[in-house]
PDB file of N, CA and C in Angstrom:
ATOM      1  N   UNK A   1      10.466  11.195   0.441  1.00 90.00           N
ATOM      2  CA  UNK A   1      10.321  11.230   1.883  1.00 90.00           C
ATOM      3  C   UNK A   1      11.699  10.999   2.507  1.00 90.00           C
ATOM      4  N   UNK A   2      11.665  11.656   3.396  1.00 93.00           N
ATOM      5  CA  UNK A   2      13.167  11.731   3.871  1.00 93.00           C
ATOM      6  C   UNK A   2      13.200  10.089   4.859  1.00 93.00           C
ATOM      7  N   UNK A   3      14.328   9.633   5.040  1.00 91.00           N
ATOM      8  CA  UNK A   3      14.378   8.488   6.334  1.00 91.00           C
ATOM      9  C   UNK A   3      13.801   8.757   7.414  1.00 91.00           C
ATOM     10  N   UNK A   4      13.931  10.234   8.394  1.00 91.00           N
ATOM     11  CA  UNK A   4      13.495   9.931   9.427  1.00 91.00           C
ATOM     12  C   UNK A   4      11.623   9.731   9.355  1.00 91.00           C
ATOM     13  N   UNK A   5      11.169  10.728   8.244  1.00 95.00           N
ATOM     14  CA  UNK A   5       9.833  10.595   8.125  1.00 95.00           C
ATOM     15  C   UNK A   5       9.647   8.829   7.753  1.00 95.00           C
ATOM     16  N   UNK A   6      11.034   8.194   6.997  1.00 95.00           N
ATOM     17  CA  UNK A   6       9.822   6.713   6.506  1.00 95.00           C
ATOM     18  C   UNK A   6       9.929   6.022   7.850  1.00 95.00           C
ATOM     19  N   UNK A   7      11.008   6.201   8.898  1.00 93.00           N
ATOM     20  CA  UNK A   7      11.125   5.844  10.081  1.00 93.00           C
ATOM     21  C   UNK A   7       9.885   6.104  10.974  1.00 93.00           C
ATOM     22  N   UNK A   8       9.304   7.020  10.828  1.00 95.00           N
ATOM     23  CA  UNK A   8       8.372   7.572  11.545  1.00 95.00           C
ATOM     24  C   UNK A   8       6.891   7.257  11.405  1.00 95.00           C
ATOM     25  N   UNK A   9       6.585   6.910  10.107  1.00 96.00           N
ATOM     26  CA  UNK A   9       5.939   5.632   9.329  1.00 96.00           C
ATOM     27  C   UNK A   9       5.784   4.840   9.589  1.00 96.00           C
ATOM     28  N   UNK A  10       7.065   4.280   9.663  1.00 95.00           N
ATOM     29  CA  UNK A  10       7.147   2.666  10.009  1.00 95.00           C
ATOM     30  C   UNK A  10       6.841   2.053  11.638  1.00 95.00           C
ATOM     31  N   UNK A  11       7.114   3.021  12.436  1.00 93.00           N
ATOM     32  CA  UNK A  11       6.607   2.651  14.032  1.00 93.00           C
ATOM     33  C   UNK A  11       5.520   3.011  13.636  1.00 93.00           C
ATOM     34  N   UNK A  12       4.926   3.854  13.157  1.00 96.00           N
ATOM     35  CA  UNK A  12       3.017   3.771  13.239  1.00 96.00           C
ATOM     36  C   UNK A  12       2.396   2.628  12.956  1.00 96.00           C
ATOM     37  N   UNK A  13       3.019   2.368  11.380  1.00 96.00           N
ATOM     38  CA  UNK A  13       2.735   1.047  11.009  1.00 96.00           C
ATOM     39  C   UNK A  13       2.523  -0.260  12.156  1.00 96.00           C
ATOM     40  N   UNK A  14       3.632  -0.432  12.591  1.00 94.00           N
ATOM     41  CA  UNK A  14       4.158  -1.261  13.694  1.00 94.00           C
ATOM     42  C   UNK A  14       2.853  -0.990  15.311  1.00 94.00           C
ATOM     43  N   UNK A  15       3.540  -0.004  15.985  1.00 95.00           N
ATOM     44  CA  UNK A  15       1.986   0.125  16.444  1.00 95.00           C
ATOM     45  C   UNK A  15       0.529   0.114  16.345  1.00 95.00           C
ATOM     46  N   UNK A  16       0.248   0.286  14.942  1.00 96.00           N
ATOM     47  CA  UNK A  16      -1.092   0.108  14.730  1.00 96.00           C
ATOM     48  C   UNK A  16      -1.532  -1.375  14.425  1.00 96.00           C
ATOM     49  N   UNK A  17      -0.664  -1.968  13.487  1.00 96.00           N
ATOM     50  CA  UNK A  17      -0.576  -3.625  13.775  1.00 96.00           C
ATOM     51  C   UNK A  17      -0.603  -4.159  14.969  1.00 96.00           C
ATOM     52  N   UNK A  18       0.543  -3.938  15.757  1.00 95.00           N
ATOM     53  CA  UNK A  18       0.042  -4.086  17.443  1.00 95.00           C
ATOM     54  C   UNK A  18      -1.343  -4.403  17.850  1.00 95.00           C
ATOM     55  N   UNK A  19      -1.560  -3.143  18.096  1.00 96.00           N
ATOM     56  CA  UNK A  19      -3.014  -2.899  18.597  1.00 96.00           C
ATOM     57  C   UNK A  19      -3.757  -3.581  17.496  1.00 96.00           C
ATOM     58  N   UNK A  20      -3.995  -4.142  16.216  1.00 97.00           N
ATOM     59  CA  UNK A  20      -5.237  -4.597  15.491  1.00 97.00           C
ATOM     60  C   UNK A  20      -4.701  -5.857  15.912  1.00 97.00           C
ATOM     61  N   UNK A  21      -3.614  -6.372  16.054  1.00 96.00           N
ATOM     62  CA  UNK A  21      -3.211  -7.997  17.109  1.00 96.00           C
ATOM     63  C   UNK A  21      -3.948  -7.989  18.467  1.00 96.00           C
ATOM     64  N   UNK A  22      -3.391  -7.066  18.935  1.00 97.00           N
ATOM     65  CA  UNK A  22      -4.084  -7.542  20.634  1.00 97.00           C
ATOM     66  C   UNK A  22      -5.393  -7.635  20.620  1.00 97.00           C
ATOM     67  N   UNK A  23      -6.429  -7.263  19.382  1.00 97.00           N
ATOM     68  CA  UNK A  23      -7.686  -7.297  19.645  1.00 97.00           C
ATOM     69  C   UNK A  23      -8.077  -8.865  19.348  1.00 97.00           C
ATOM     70  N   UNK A  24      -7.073  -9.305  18.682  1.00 97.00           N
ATOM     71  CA  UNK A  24      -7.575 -10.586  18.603  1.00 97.00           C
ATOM     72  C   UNK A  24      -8.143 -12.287  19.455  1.00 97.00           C
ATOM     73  N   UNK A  25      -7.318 -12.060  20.891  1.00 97.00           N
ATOM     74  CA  UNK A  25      -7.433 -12.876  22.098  1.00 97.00           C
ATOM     75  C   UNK A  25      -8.690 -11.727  22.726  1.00 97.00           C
ATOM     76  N   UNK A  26      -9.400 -11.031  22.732  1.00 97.00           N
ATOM     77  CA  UNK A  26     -10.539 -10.382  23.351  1.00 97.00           C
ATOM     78  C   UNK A  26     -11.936 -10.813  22.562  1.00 97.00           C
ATOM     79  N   UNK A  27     -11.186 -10.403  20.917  1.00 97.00           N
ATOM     80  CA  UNK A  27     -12.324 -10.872  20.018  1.00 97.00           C
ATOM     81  C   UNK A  27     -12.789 -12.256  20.280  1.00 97.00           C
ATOM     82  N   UNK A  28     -11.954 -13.413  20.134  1.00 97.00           N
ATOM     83  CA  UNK A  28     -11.992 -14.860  20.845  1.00 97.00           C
ATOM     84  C   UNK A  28     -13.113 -15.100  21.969  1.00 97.00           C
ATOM     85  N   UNK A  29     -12.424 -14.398  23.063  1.00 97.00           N
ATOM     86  CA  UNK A  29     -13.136 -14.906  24.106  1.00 97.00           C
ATOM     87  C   UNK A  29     -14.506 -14.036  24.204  1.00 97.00           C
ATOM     88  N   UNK A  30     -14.779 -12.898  23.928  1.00 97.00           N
ATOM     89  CA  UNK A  30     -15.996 -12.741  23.589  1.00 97.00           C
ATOM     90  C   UNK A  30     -16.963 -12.671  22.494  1.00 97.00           C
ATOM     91  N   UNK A  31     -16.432 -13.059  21.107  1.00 97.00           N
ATOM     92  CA  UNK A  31     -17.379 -12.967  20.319  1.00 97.00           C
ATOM     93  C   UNK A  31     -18.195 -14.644  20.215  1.00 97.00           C
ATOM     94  N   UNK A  32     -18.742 -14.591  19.321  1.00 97.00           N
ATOM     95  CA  UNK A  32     -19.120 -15.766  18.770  1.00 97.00           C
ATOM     96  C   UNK A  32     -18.274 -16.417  17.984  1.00 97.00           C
ATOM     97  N   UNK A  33     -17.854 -17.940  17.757  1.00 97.00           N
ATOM     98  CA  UNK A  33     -17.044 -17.851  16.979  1.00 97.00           C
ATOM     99  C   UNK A  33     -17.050 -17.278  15.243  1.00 97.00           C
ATOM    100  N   UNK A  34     -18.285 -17.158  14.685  1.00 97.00           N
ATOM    101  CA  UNK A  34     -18.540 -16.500  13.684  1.00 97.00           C
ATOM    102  C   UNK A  34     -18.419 -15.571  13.334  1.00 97.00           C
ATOM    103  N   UNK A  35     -18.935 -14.696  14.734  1.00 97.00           N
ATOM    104  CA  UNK A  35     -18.306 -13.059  14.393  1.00 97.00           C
ATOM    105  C   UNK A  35     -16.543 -12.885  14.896  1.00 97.00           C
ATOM    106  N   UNK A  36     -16.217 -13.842  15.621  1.00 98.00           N
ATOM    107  CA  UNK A  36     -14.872 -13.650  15.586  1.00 98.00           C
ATOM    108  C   UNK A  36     -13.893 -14.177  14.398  1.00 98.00           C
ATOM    109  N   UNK A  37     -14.312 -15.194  13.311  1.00 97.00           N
ATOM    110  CA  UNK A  37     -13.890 -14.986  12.273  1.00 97.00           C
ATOM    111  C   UNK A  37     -14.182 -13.818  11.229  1.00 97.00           C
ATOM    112  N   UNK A  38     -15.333 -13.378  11.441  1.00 98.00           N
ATOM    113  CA  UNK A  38     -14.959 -12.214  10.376  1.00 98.00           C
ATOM    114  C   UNK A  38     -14.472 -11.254  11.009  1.00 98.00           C
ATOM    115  N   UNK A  39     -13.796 -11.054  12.050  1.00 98.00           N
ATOM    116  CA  UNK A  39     -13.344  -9.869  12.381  1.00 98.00           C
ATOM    117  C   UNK A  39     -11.698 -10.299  12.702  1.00 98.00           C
ATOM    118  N   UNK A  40     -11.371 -11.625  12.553  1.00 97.00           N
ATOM    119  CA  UNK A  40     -10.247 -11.635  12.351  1.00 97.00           C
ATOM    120  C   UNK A  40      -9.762 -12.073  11.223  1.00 97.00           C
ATOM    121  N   UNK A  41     -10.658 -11.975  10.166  1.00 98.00           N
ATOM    122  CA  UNK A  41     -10.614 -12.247   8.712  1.00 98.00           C
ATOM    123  C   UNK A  41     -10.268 -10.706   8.336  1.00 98.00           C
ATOM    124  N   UNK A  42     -10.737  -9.787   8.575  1.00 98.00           N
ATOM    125  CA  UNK A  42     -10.951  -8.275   8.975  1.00 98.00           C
ATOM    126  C   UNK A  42      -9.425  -8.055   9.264  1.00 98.00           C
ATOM    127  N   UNK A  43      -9.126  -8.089  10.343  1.00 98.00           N
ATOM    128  CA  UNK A  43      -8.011  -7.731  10.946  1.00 98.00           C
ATOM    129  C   UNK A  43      -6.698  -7.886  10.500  1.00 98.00           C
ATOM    130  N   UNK A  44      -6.893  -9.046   9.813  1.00 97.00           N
ATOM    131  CA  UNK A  44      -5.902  -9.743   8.735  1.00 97.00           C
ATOM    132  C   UNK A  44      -5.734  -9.381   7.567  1.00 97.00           C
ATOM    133  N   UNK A  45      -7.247  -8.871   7.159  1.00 98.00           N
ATOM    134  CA  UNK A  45      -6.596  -7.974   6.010  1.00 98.00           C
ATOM    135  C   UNK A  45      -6.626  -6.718   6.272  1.00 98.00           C
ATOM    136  N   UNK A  46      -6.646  -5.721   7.222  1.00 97.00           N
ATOM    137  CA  UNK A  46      -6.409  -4.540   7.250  1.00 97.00           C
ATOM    138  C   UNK A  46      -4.756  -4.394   7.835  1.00 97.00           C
ATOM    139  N   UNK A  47      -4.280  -5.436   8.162  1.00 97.00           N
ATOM    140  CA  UNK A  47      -2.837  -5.527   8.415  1.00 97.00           C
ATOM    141  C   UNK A  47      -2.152  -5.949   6.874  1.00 97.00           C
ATOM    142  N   UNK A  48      -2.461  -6.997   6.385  1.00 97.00           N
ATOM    143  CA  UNK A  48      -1.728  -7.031   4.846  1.00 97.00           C
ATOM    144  C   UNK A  48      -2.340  -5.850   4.163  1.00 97.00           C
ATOM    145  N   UNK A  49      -2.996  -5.016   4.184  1.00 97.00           N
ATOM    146  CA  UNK A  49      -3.252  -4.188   3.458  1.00 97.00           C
ATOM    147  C   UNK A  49      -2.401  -2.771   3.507  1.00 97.00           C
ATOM    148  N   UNK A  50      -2.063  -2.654   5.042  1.00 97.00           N
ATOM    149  CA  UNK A  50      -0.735  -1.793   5.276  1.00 97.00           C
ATOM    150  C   UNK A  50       0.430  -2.709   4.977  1.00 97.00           C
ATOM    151  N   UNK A  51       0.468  -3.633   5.325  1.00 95.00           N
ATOM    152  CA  UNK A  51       1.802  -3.659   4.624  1.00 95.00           C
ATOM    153  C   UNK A  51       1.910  -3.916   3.187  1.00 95.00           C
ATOM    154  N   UNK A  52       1.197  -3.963   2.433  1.00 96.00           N
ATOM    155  CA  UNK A  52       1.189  -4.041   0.722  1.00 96.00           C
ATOM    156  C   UNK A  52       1.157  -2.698   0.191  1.00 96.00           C
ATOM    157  N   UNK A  53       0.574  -1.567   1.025  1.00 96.00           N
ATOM    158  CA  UNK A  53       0.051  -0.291   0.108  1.00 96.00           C
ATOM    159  C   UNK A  53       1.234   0.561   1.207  1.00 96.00           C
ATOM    160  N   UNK A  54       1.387   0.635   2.175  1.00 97.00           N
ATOM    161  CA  UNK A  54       2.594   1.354   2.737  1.00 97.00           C
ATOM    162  C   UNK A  54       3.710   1.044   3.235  1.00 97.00           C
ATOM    163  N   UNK A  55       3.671  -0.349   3.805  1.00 95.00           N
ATOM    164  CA  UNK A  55       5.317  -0.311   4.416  1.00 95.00           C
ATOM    165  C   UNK A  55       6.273  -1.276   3.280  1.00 95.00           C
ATOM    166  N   UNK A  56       5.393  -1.756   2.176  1.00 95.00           N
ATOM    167  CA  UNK A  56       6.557  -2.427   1.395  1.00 95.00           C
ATOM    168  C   UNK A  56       7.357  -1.043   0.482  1.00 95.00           C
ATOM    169  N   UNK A  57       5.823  -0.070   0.111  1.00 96.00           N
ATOM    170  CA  UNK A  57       6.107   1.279  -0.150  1.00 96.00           C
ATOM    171  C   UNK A  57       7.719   2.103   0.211  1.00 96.00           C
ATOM    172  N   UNK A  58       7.279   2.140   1.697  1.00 96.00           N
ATOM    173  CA  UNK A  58       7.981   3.019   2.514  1.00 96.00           C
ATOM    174  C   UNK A  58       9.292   2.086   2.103  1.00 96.00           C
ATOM    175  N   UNK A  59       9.376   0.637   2.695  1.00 95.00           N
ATOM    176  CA  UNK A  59      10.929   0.221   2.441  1.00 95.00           C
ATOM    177  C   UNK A  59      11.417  -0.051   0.833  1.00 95.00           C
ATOM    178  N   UNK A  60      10.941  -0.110   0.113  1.00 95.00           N
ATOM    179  CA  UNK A  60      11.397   0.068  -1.596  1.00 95.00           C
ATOM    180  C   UNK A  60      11.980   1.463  -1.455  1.00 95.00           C
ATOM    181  N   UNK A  61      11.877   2.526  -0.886  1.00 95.00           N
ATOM    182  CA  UNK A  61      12.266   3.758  -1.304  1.00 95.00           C
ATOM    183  C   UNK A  61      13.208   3.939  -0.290  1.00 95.00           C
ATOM    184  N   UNK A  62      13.572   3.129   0.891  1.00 95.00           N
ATOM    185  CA  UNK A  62      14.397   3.498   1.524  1.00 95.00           C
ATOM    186  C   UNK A  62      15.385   2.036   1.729  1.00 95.00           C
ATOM    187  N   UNK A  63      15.875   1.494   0.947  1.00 91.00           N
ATOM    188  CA  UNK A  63      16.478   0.415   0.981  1.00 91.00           C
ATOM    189  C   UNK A  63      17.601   0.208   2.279  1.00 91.00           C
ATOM    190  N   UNK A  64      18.052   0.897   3.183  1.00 89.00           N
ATOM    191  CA  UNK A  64      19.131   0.786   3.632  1.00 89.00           C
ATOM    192  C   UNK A  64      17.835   0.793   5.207  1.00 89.00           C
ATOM    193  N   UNK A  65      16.999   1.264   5.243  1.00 90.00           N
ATOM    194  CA  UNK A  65      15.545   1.027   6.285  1.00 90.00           C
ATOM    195  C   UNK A  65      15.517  -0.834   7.077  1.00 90.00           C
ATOM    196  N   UNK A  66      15.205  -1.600   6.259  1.00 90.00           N
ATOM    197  CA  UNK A  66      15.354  -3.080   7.275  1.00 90.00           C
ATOM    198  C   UNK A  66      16.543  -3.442   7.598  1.00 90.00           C
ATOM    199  N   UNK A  67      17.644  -3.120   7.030  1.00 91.00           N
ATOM    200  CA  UNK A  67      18.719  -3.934   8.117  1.00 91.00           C
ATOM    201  C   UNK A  67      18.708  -2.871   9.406  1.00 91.00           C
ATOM    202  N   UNK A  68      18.411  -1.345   9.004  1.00 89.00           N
ATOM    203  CA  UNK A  68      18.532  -0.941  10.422  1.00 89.00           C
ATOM    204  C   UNK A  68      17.322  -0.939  11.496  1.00 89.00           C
ATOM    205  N   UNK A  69      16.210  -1.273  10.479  1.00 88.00           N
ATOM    206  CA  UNK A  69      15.026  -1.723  11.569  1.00 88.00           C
ATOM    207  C   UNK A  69      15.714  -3.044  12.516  1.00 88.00           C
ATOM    208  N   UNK A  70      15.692  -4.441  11.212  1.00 90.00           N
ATOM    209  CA  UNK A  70      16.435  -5.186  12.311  1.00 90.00           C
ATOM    210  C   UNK A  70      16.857  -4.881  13.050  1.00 90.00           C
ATOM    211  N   UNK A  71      18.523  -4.128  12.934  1.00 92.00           N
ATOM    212  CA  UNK A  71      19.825  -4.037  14.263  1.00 92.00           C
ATOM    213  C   UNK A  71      18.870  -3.807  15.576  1.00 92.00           C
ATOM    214  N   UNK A  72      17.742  -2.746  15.057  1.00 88.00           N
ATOM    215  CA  UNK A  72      17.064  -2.038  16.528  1.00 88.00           C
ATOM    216  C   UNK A  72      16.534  -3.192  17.074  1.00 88.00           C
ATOM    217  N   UNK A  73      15.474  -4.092  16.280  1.00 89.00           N
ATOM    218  CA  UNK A  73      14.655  -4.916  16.768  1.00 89.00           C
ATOM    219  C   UNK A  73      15.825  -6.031  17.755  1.00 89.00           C
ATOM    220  N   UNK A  74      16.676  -6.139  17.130  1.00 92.00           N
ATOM    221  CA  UNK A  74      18.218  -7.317  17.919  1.00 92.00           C
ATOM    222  C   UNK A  74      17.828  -6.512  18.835  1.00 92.00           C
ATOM    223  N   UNK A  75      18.758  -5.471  18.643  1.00 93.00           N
ATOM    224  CA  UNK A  75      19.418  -4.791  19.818  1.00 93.00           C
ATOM    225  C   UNK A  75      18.785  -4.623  21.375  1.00 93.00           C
ATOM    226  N   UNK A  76      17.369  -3.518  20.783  1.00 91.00           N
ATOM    227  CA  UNK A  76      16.419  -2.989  21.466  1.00 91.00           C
ATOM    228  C   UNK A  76      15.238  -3.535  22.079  1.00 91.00           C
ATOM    229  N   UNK A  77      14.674  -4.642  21.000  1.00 88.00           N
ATOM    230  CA  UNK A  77      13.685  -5.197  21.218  1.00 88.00           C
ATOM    231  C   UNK A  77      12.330  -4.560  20.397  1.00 88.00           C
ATOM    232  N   UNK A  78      12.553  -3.145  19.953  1.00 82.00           N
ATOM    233  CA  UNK A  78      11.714  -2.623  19.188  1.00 82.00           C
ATOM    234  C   UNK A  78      12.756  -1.741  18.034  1.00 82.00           C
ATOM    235  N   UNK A  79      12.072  -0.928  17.310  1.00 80.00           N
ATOM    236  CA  UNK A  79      11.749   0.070  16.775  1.00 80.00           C
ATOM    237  C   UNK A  79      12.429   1.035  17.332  1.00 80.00           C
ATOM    238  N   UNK A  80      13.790   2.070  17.307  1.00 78.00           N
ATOM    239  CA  UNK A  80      13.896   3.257  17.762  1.00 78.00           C
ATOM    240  C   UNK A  80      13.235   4.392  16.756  1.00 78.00           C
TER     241      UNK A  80
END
């Protein structure tokens, strides 16, 4: 895979974590607390699960990928 594709990866990654985070202060205040542990038992592992099966993936093959994620994250505040 070329860089810009693992780059391109890696903000999905990043956004889709996002969004399975923000559900978590909604899940709270409206679930039960029971069903809001399993769904943030859920959430928790469908986030380690991308990052174990694709983004440790994606950065093993592109080694020179986190220091320049960092610089962006310094720099930018995100992800370019």
């Amino acid at each position: 895979m070329e860089d810009t594709i693992a780059r391109h990866v890696i903000r999905a990654i990043f956004r889709s974590e996002t969004e399975l985070e923000n559900l978590i202060p909604l899940l709270k205040d409206q679930c039960t607390p029971e069903e809001y542990k399993t769904y943030a038992r859920a959430i928790a592992a469908a986030i380690d699960g991308i990052n174990t099966n694709v983004l440790k993936k994606v950065l093993a093959s592109h080694p020179a990928l986190p220091g320049a994620i960092d610089a962006d994250i310094a720099k930018y505040g995100r992800l370019l």
